[in-house]
Amino acid sequence: MLIRRKPGWWMPESAATPESVFLNRRAFMAASGVSIAGALLPAGIARAAGDDPTADLYPAARNTAFTLDREVTEEKFNLAYNNFYEFGSHKQIAKAAQALKIRPWEVKIDGEVEQEMTLGIDELIRKMTLEERLYRHRCVEAWSMAVPWTGFPFAKLVELARPLSAAKYVRMETFQDPAMAPGQKQSWYPWPYVEGMTMAEATNDLAFLVTGAYGKPVSKQMGAPLRLATPWKYGFKSIKSIVRFSFTAERPKSFWEEIQPSEYGFWANVNPEVPHARWSQATEEVLGTGNRVPTQLYNGYGEQVASLYANLEGESLYM
Ligand code: MTE
């Protein structure tokens, strides 16, 4: 007998917030200078896949185990509304991000590993089997998208790295080049952008290293040539344009944690019941739809990840 089980992230349309609430949010966003409709990209910034040495690997086969309860966000929204502070502390960084030079690009694996190594990005990508997954993407700023990412499980990178038993965390680092990325001249930020996860999180099936999106190599503004996707965590954990993975015994301090630990913690798991210090996390605007919907614990991925946090009482798991 076929038993159709509703996945944990399922949400009926009737659960969506009434339009009046959404309209208030639009008024707030307009007042605060945030315009999504006005953010759409000038023609020509969407990246041509043809000049990428791995372009032949796209589109990759979709892994249907990772599906969605909502429409995929139209690519034009994802290309035009980004957080990438290396290129500016606002959302319209797409044009500036075209200065990012993504070849040659080396990725270093070091720390508590059997043998440190440095690989060219094309060599690394070709060692992996790419697949497409549909993931939610929930920013701590209470907006969300649904993205068709292409990439490989983080667990495959861990396999390649062969960490020693002393490795308890993975620390990830973005490139540093203020001449290319003028945001890095803003010395009050603790560059380079750093993020971290426990080994258990990194080897969870959902942790995904992204090389592509929308069936082609990932665009520069979205974090080319290699970024993280951890859909049960707030988006700031999904570090872009990674150059280094260090396996460590100590918990790394991430970029935002360094800046404002009372607002952006190490764990940063999505939880609608734990507000940000300055706004509610109860609902999210689904970009490109005009809908505001209730946010779900672990962004709806509790079945896959809740067990990771079973014995961590006392930790600030949701900020
Ligand atoms: N990675 C780097 N290197 N620099 C950044 O500023 N911003 C983070 C994350 N990764 C950021 C980053 C934040 S706050 C979010 S919400 C996501 O990237 C945004 O990803 P998107 O632009 O693809 O939506």
mmCIF file of C-alpha atoms and ligand atoms in Angstrom:
data_model
loop_
_atom_site.group_PDB
_atom_site.id
_atom_site.type_symbol
_atom_site.label_atom_id
_atom_site.label_comp_id
_atom_site.label_asym_id
_atom_site.label_seq_id
_atom_site.Cartn_x
_atom_site.Cartn_y
_atom_site.Cartn_z
ATOM 1 C CA MET A 1 0.000 0.000 0.000
ATOM 2 C CA LEU A 2 1.268 3.463 -0.868
ATOM 3 C CA ILE A 3 1.318 5.660 2.214
ATOM 4 C CA ARG A 4 1.689 9.331 1.368
ATOM 5 C CA ARG A 5 3.268 11.028 4.333
ATOM 6 C CA LYS A 6 3.270 14.785 4.442
ATOM 7 C CA PRO A 7 6.875 15.909 4.768
ATOM 8 C CA GLY A 8 7.726 18.002 7.827
ATOM 9 C CA TRP A 9 7.986 21.200 5.827
ATOM 10 C CA TRP A 10 4.526 20.944 4.290
ATOM 11 C CA MET A 11 2.409 24.043 4.745
ATOM 12 C CA PRO A 12 -1.149 24.519 3.459
ATOM 13 C CA GLU A 13 -1.849 27.687 1.528
ATOM 14 C CA SER A 14 -4.379 28.667 4.191
ATOM 15 C CA ALA A 15 -1.488 29.037 6.637
ATOM 16 C CA ALA A 16 -0.244 32.064 4.736
ATOM 17 C CA THR A 17 -0.438 35.378 6.576
ATOM 18 C CA PRO A 18 -3.327 37.655 5.513
ATOM 19 C CA GLU A 19 -2.469 40.133 2.777
ATOM 20 C CA SER A 20 -2.923 43.111 5.102
ATOM 21 C CA VAL A 21 0.005 41.914 7.209
ATOM 22 C CA PHE A 22 2.115 41.500 4.088
ATOM 23 C CA LEU A 23 1.169 44.959 2.861
ATOM 24 C CA ASN A 24 2.304 46.435 6.160
ATOM 25 C CA ARG A 25 5.636 44.725 5.632
ATOM 26 C CA ARG A 26 5.881 46.228 2.151
ATOM 27 C CA ALA A 27 5.230 49.637 3.664
ATOM 28 C CA PHE A 28 7.999 48.970 6.189
ATOM 29 C CA MET A 29 10.386 47.856 3.472
ATOM 30 C CA ALA A 30 9.606 50.900 1.351
ATOM 31 C CA ALA A 31 10.163 53.179 4.347
ATOM 32 C CA SER A 32 13.473 51.506 5.122
ATOM 33 C CA GLY A 33 14.636 51.848 1.519
ATOM 34 C CA VAL A 34 14.367 48.148 0.665
ATOM 35 C CA SER A 35 12.789 47.637 -2.742
ATOM 36 C CA ILE A 36 12.612 44.173 -4.193
ATOM 37 C CA ALA A 37 10.697 45.021 -7.360
ATOM 38 C CA GLY A 38 13.113 47.871 -8.008
ATOM 39 C CA ALA A 39 16.075 45.580 -7.458
ATOM 40 C CA LEU A 40 15.780 43.649 -10.701
ATOM 41 C CA LEU A 41 18.963 43.313 -12.594
ATOM 42 C CA PRO A 42 20.063 45.219 -15.666
ATOM 43 C CA ALA A 43 20.303 42.833 -18.629
ATOM 44 C CA GLY A 44 23.727 41.252 -19.062
ATOM 45 C CA ILE A 45 24.635 40.578 -15.420
ATOM 46 C CA ALA A 46 23.194 37.083 -15.436
ATOM 47 C CA ARG A 47 26.302 35.008 -15.916
ATOM 48 C CA ALA A 48 27.018 33.215 -19.175
ATOM 49 C CA ALA A 49 27.722 29.563 -18.381
ATOM 50 C CA GLY A 50 29.786 29.068 -21.525
ATOM 51 C CA ASP A 51 33.006 30.583 -20.170
ATOM 52 C CA ASP A 52 33.115 28.278 -17.143
ATOM 53 C CA PRO A 53 35.496 25.282 -17.446
ATOM 54 C CA THR A 54 32.901 23.076 -15.723
ATOM 55 C CA ALA A 55 29.914 24.249 -17.798
ATOM 56 C CA ASP A 56 29.598 20.776 -19.346
ATOM 57 C CA LEU A 57 28.513 19.379 -15.941
ATOM 58 C CA TYR A 58 25.237 21.355 -15.994
ATOM 59 C CA PRO A 59 22.376 20.810 -15.672
ATOM 60 C CA ALA A 60 23.040 17.998 -13.188
ATOM 61 C CA ALA A 61 20.470 15.335 -12.389
ATOM 62 C CA ARG A 62 17.977 16.392 -9.738
ATOM 63 C CA ASN A 63 17.991 14.463 -6.458
ATOM 64 C CA THR A 64 14.254 14.154 -5.893
ATOM 65 C CA ALA A 65 14.703 13.448 -2.181
ATOM 66 C CA PHE A 66 15.057 17.225 -1.763
ATOM 67 C CA THR A 67 11.877 18.867 -2.852
ATOM 68 C CA LEU A 68 9.771 21.899 -1.929
ATOM 69 C CA ASP A 69 6.321 22.959 -0.751
ATOM 70 C CA ARG A 70 6.470 26.111 -2.877
ATOM 71 C CA GLU A 71 7.447 27.347 -6.295
ATOM 72 C CA VAL A 72 11.116 27.842 -7.050
ATOM 73 C CA THR A 73 11.915 31.571 -6.851
ATOM 74 C CA GLU A 74 12.326 33.102 -10.290
ATOM 75 C CA GLU A 75 16.015 33.388 -11.061
ATOM 76 C CA LYS A 76 15.782 37.128 -11.699
ATOM 77 C CA PHE A 77 15.015 37.734 -8.020
ATOM 78 C CA ASN A 78 17.923 35.614 -6.853
ATOM 79 C CA LEU A 79 20.299 37.365 -9.222
ATOM 80 C CA ALA A 80 19.265 40.836 -8.126
ATOM 81 C CA TYR A 81 18.731 40.683 -4.365
ATOM 82 C CA ASN A 82 21.835 39.495 -2.557
ATOM 83 C CA ASN A 83 23.822 39.819 0.622
ATOM 84 C CA PHE A 84 27.541 39.853 -0.198
ATOM 85 C CA TYR A 85 29.172 42.447 2.048
ATOM 86 C CA GLU A 86 32.482 42.143 0.217
ATOM 87 C CA PHE A 87 30.763 44.107 -2.561
ATOM 88 C CA GLY A 88 28.584 46.448 -0.468
ATOM 89 C CA SER A 89 26.366 46.453 2.589
ATOM 90 C CA HIS A 90 23.098 46.597 0.620
ATOM 91 C CA LYS A 91 21.194 44.202 -1.626
ATOM 92 C CA GLN A 92 22.062 45.597 -5.080
ATOM 93 C CA ILE A 93 25.618 44.293 -5.268
ATOM 94 C CA ALA A 94 25.146 42.184 -8.418
ATOM 95 C CA LYS A 95 26.927 44.606 -10.742
ATOM 96 C CA ALA A 96 29.834 45.207 -8.349
ATOM 97 C CA ALA A 97 30.216 41.453 -7.785
ATOM 98 C CA GLN A 98 31.075 40.941 -11.470
ATOM 99 C CA ALA A 99 34.595 42.107 -10.467
ATOM 100 C CA LEU A 100 35.038 38.801 -8.612
ATOM 101 C CA LYS A 101 37.722 36.830 -10.453
ATOM 102 C CA ILE A 102 36.786 33.159 -10.156
ATOM 103 C CA ARG A 103 39.596 31.491 -12.133
ATOM 104 C CA PRO A 104 42.209 30.534 -11.168
ATOM 105 C CA TRP A 105 40.613 29.658 -7.809
ATOM 106 C CA GLU A 106 42.292 27.499 -5.217
ATOM 107 C CA VAL A 107 40.694 25.760 -2.262
ATOM 108 C CA LYS A 108 42.848 24.873 0.715
ATOM 109 C CA ILE A 109 41.999 22.055 3.130
ATOM 110 C CA ASP A 110 44.042 22.194 6.335
ATOM 111 C CA GLY A 111 44.113 21.831 10.113
ATOM 112 C CA GLU A 112 43.336 18.500 11.784
ATOM 113 C CA VAL A 113 43.529 16.384 8.608
ATOM 114 C CA GLU A 114 45.734 13.479 7.568
ATOM 115 C CA GLN A 115 47.374 15.632 4.924
ATOM 116 C CA GLU A 116 46.802 19.275 4.066
ATOM 117 C CA MET A 117 46.003 19.915 0.412
ATOM 118 C CA THR A 118 45.286 22.689 -2.065
ATOM 119 C CA LEU A 119 43.110 21.961 -5.084
ATOM 120 C CA GLY A 120 42.102 24.011 -8.096
ATOM 121 C CA ILE A 121 38.338 24.534 -8.093
ATOM 122 C CA ASP A 122 37.881 22.637 -11.372
ATOM 123 C CA GLU A 123 39.852 19.682 -10.042
ATOM 124 C CA LEU A 124 37.742 19.664 -6.872
ATOM 125 C CA ILE A 125 34.434 19.912 -8.748
ATOM 126 C CA ARG A 126 35.411 17.113 -11.142
ATOM 127 C CA LYS A 127 36.223 14.811 -8.221
ATOM 128 C CA MET A 128 32.574 15.084 -7.152
ATOM 129 C CA THR A 129 29.279 13.919 -8.603
ATOM 130 C CA LEU A 130 27.108 16.985 -8.976
ATOM 131 C CA GLU A 131 23.381 16.857 -8.265
ATOM 132 C CA GLU A 132 20.570 19.388 -8.111
ATOM 133 C CA ARG A 133 18.542 19.927 -4.932
ATOM 134 C CA LEU A 134 15.596 22.249 -4.302
ATOM 135 C CA TYR A 135 16.189 24.039 -0.997
ATOM 136 C CA ARG A 136 14.546 26.757 1.002
ATOM 137 C CA HIS A 137 16.791 29.677 1.843
ATOM 138 C CA ARG A 138 15.720 31.757 4.893
ATOM 139 C CA CYS A 139 17.634 34.942 5.651
ATOM 140 C CA VAL A 140 17.817 36.209 9.243
ATOM 141 C CA GLU A 141 16.248 39.409 7.840
ATOM 142 C CA ALA A 142 12.909 37.534 7.496
ATOM 143 C CA TRP A 143 12.835 37.020 3.731
ATOM 144 C CA SER A 144 13.160 33.718 1.934
ATOM 145 C CA MET A 145 13.647 32.146 -1.468
ATOM 146 C CA ALA A 146 13.411 28.639 -2.895
ATOM 147 C CA VAL A 147 16.501 27.796 -4.903
ATOM 148 C CA PRO A 148 17.535 24.964 -7.249
ATOM 149 C CA TRP A 149 21.152 24.563 -6.118
ATOM 150 C CA THR A 150 23.640 22.286 -7.842
ATOM 151 C CA GLY A 151 26.594 20.907 -5.939
ATOM 152 C CA PHE A 152 27.732 17.998 -3.803
ATOM 153 C CA PRO A 153 27.200 16.890 -0.195
ATOM 154 C CA PHE A 154 29.574 18.500 2.305
ATOM 155 C CA ALA A 155 30.169 14.962 3.585
ATOM 156 C CA LYS A 156 32.010 14.230 0.319
ATOM 157 C CA LEU A 157 34.470 17.048 1.027
ATOM 158 C CA VAL A 158 34.974 15.657 4.555
ATOM 159 C CA GLU A 159 35.687 12.252 3.003
ATOM 160 C CA LEU A 160 38.281 13.834 0.727
ATOM 161 C CA ALA A 161 39.855 15.790 3.616
ATOM 162 C CA ARG A 162 40.255 12.718 5.868
ATOM 163 C CA PRO A 163 40.009 14.614 9.193
ATOM 164 C CA LEU A 164 41.733 13.337 12.330
ATOM 165 C CA SER A 165 39.724 12.464 15.440
ATOM 166 C CA ALA A 166 40.779 15.810 16.981
ATOM 167 C CA ALA A 167 38.643 17.623 14.354
ATOM 168 C CA LYS A 168 35.385 18.744 15.991
ATOM 169 C CA TYR A 169 34.501 21.696 13.732
ATOM 170 C CA VAL A 170 34.967 22.926 10.183
ATOM 171 C CA ARG A 171 35.937 26.563 9.759
ATOM 172 C CA MET A 172 35.328 28.088 6.309
ATOM 173 C CA GLU A 173 36.817 31.252 4.924
ATOM 174 C CA THR A 174 35.994 33.532 1.949
ATOM 175 C CA PHE A 175 38.684 35.098 -0.296
ATOM 176 C CA GLN A 176 40.318 38.342 0.831
ATOM 177 C CA ASP A 177 41.217 40.931 -1.810
ATOM 178 C CA PRO A 178 40.133 44.505 -1.042
ATOM 179 C CA ALA A 179 41.290 45.721 -4.482
ATOM 180 C CA MET A 180 38.745 43.377 -6.105
ATOM 181 C CA ALA A 181 36.080 43.554 -3.391
ATOM 182 C CA PRO A 182 35.859 47.140 -2.105
ATOM 183 C CA GLY A 183 33.620 46.177 0.824
ATOM 184 C CA GLN A 184 36.749 44.669 2.363
ATOM 185 C CA LYS A 185 38.204 48.173 2.649
ATOM 186 C CA GLN A 186 35.625 48.791 5.383
ATOM 187 C CA SER A 187 38.013 48.048 8.206
ATOM 188 C CA TRP A 188 35.312 47.880 10.903
ATOM 189 C CA TYR A 189 34.293 44.476 9.528
ATOM 190 C CA PRO A 190 36.437 41.483 10.624
ATOM 191 C CA TRP A 191 37.456 40.275 7.125
ATOM 192 C CA PRO A 192 37.676 37.692 5.744
ATOM 193 C CA TYR A 193 34.115 36.343 6.090
ATOM 194 C CA VAL A 194 34.312 33.218 8.256
ATOM 195 C CA GLU A 195 31.742 30.584 9.110
ATOM 196 C CA GLY A 196 31.768 27.303 10.987
ATOM 197 C CA MET A 197 29.858 24.121 11.732
ATOM 198 C CA THR A 198 30.311 21.070 13.906
ATOM 199 C CA MET A 199 31.488 17.901 12.188
ATOM 200 C CA ALA A 200 28.043 16.385 12.837
ATOM 201 C CA GLU A 201 26.404 19.316 11.028
ATOM 202 C CA ALA A 202 28.897 19.219 8.170
ATOM 203 C CA THR A 203 28.266 15.526 7.578
ATOM 204 C CA ASN A 204 24.480 15.797 7.862
ATOM 205 C CA ASP A 205 22.850 14.898 4.560
ATOM 206 C CA LEU A 206 21.448 18.422 4.114
ATOM 207 C CA ALA A 207 24.780 20.288 4.279
ATOM 208 C CA PHE A 208 25.523 21.037 0.641
ATOM 209 C CA LEU A 209 28.421 22.673 -1.174
ATOM 210 C CA VAL A 210 27.050 24.705 -4.043
ATOM 211 C CA THR A 211 28.788 25.109 -7.400
ATOM 212 C CA GLY A 212 25.724 25.905 -9.495
ATOM 213 C CA ALA A 213 22.183 27.256 -9.438
ATOM 214 C CA TYR A 214 19.312 27.251 -11.913
ATOM 215 C CA GLY A 215 21.002 24.546 -13.978
ATOM 216 C CA LYS A 216 24.308 26.348 -14.590
ATOM 217 C CA PRO A 217 27.438 27.438 -12.715
ATOM 218 C CA VAL A 218 26.486 29.640 -9.771
ATOM 219 C CA SER A 219 26.601 33.378 -10.453
ATOM 220 C CA LYS A 220 29.204 35.616 -8.861
ATOM 221 C CA GLN A 221 26.714 37.549 -6.737
ATOM 222 C CA MET A 222 25.401 34.251 -5.335
ATOM 223 C CA GLY A 223 28.870 33.122 -4.239
ATOM 224 C CA ALA A 224 30.768 31.595 -7.165
ATOM 225 C CA PRO A 225 32.611 29.369 -7.530
ATOM 226 C CA LEU A 226 31.841 27.532 -4.254
ATOM 227 C CA ARG A 227 29.399 28.371 -1.457
ATOM 228 C CA LEU A 228 27.601 26.598 1.336
ATOM 229 C CA ALA A 229 23.883 25.842 1.660
ATOM 230 C CA THR A 230 22.625 24.840 5.124
ATOM 231 C CA PRO A 231 18.888 25.356 4.677
ATOM 232 C CA TRP A 232 17.913 24.741 8.303
ATOM 233 C CA LYS A 233 20.064 27.682 9.419
ATOM 234 C CA TYR A 234 19.750 31.396 8.757
ATOM 235 C CA GLY A 235 21.295 32.417 5.457
ATOM 236 C CA PHE A 236 24.333 34.144 6.945
ATOM 237 C CA LYS A 237 25.752 30.701 7.744
ATOM 238 C CA SER A 238 25.819 29.967 3.982
ATOM 239 C CA ILE A 239 29.241 31.434 3.326
ATOM 240 C CA LYS A 240 30.020 32.463 -0.265
ATOM 241 C CA SER A 241 33.130 32.165 -2.444
ATOM 242 C CA ILE A 242 35.010 29.782 -0.129
ATOM 243 C CA VAL A 243 38.800 29.423 -0.392
ATOM 244 C CA ARG A 244 39.607 27.482 2.747
ATOM 245 C CA PHE A 245 38.243 24.655 4.892
ATOM 246 C CA SER A 246 40.070 24.183 8.205
ATOM 247 C CA PHE A 247 39.272 21.245 10.464
ATOM 248 C CA THR A 248 39.685 22.393 14.062
ATOM 249 C CA ALA A 249 39.387 21.270 17.661
ATOM 250 C CA GLU A 250 38.061 24.692 18.764
ATOM 251 C CA ARG A 251 34.771 26.248 17.769
ATOM 252 C CA PRO A 252 35.464 28.935 15.158
ATOM 253 C CA LYS A 253 34.092 32.424 15.652
ATOM 254 C CA SER A 254 32.103 33.512 12.639
ATOM 255 C CA PHE A 255 32.081 36.924 10.925
ATOM 256 C CA TRP A 256 28.698 38.050 12.288
ATOM 257 C CA GLU A 257 29.331 36.546 15.715
ATOM 258 C CA GLU A 258 32.495 38.645 15.908
ATOM 259 C CA ILE A 259 30.511 41.787 15.029
ATOM 260 C CA GLN A 260 27.387 41.289 17.150
ATOM 261 C CA PRO A 261 27.317 38.064 19.231
ATOM 262 C CA SER A 262 24.066 39.022 20.954
ATOM 263 C CA GLU A 263 22.264 38.977 17.582
ATOM 264 C CA TYR A 264 24.148 36.435 15.447
ATOM 265 C CA GLY A 265 25.365 33.294 17.172
ATOM 266 C CA PHE A 266 27.301 30.215 16.119
ATOM 267 C CA TRP A 267 24.278 27.907 15.752
ATOM 268 C CA ALA A 268 21.753 30.210 14.053
ATOM 269 C CA ASN A 269 19.109 27.530 13.509
ATOM 270 C CA VAL A 270 15.812 28.903 12.206
ATOM 271 C CA ASN A 271 13.147 29.189 14.899
ATOM 272 C CA PRO A 272 9.985 31.305 14.514
ATOM 273 C CA GLU A 273 9.601 31.533 18.291
ATOM 274 C CA VAL A 274 12.960 33.133 18.977
ATOM 275 C CA PRO A 275 12.890 36.720 17.747
ATOM 276 C CA HIS A 276 15.927 38.582 16.535
ATOM 277 C CA ALA A 277 16.850 41.355 18.976
ATOM 278 C CA ARG A 278 15.204 43.895 16.632
ATOM 279 C CA TRP A 279 12.457 42.027 14.755
ATOM 280 C CA SER A 280 10.212 38.962 14.842
ATOM 281 C CA GLN A 281 11.184 35.717 13.115
ATOM 282 C CA ALA A 282 7.591 34.391 13.147
ATOM 283 C CA THR A 283 6.971 34.961 9.426
ATOM 284 C CA GLU A 284 8.951 35.501 6.254
ATOM 285 C CA GLU A 285 8.392 37.243 2.938
ATOM 286 C CA VAL A 286 8.770 34.731 0.106
ATOM 287 C CA LEU A 287 10.551 36.890 -2.441
ATOM 288 C CA GLY A 288 8.877 37.267 -5.791
ATOM 289 C CA THR A 289 5.482 35.956 -4.638
ATOM 290 C CA GLY A 290 3.929 38.754 -2.635
ATOM 291 C CA ASN A 291 3.295 36.167 0.102
ATOM 292 C CA ARG A 292 4.207 36.296 3.731
ATOM 293 C CA VAL A 293 4.098 32.865 5.344
ATOM 294 C CA PRO A 294 4.751 31.447 8.802
ATOM 295 C CA THR A 295 8.361 30.449 9.412
ATOM 296 C CA GLN A 296 8.958 26.877 10.582
ATOM 297 C CA LEU A 297 11.326 25.440 13.174
ATOM 298 C CA TYR A 298 14.596 24.500 11.461
ATOM 299 C CA ASN A 299 13.058 26.085 8.363
ATOM 300 C CA GLY A 300 10.961 22.917 8.035
ATOM 301 C CA TYR A 301 13.932 20.525 8.057
ATOM 302 C CA GLY A 302 13.490 19.300 11.661
ATOM 303 C CA GLU A 303 13.121 15.646 10.661
ATOM 304 C CA GLN A 304 16.621 15.710 9.183
ATOM 305 C CA VAL A 305 18.448 17.874 11.739
ATOM 306 C CA ALA A 306 16.677 18.095 15.128
ATOM 307 C CA SER A 307 18.669 15.149 16.491
ATOM 308 C CA LEU A 308 21.906 17.119 15.992
ATOM 309 C CA TYR A 309 20.871 19.380 18.863
ATOM 310 C CA ALA A 310 19.462 16.816 21.300
ATOM 311 C CA ASN A 311 22.083 17.231 24.037
ATOM 312 C CA LEU A 312 22.843 20.909 23.740
ATOM 313 C CA GLU A 313 20.628 22.467 26.411
ATOM 314 C CA GLY A 314 22.075 25.787 27.484
ATOM 315 C CA GLU A 315 23.403 26.647 24.026
ATOM 316 C CA SER A 316 21.778 29.510 22.093
ATOM 317 C CA LEU A 317 20.716 27.242 19.260
ATOM 318 C CA TYR A 318 18.367 29.701 17.546
ATOM 319 C CA MET A 319 20.283 32.934 17.170
HETATM 320 N N1 MTE B 1 29.113 35.122 2.359
HETATM 321 C C1 MTE B 1 30.005 36.106 2.229
HETATM 322 N N2 MTE B 1 31.280 35.777 1.911
HETATM 323 N N3 MTE B 1 29.690 37.414 2.402
HETATM 324 C C2 MTE B 1 28.409 37.793 2.764
HETATM 325 O O1 MTE B 1 28.149 38.995 2.950
HETATM 326 N N4 MTE B 1 26.135 37.053 3.292
HETATM 327 C C3 MTE B 1 25.352 35.966 3.902
HETATM 328 C C4 MTE B 1 25.510 34.657 3.115
HETATM 329 N N5 MTE B 1 26.906 34.412 2.762
HETATM 330 C C5 MTE B 1 27.428 36.773 2.923
HETATM 331 C C6 MTE B 1 27.820 35.428 2.673
HETATM 332 C C7 MTE B 1 23.941 36.265 4.054
HETATM 333 S S1 MTE B 1 23.539 37.375 5.289
HETATM 334 C C8 MTE B 1 22.979 35.649 3.318
HETATM 335 S S2 MTE B 1 21.317 35.851 3.649
HETATM 336 C C9 MTE B 1 23.325 34.830 2.154
HETATM 337 O O2 MTE B 1 24.730 34.744 1.939
HETATM 338 C C10 MTE B 1 22.689 35.460 0.941
HETATM 339 O O3 MTE B 1 22.790 34.625 -0.167
HETATM 340 P P1 MTE B 1 22.082 35.057 -1.543
HETATM 341 O O4 MTE B 1 22.617 36.389 -1.909
HETATM 342 O O5 MTE B 1 22.441 33.986 -2.524
HETATM 343 O O6 MTE B 1 20.610 35.117 -1.246
#
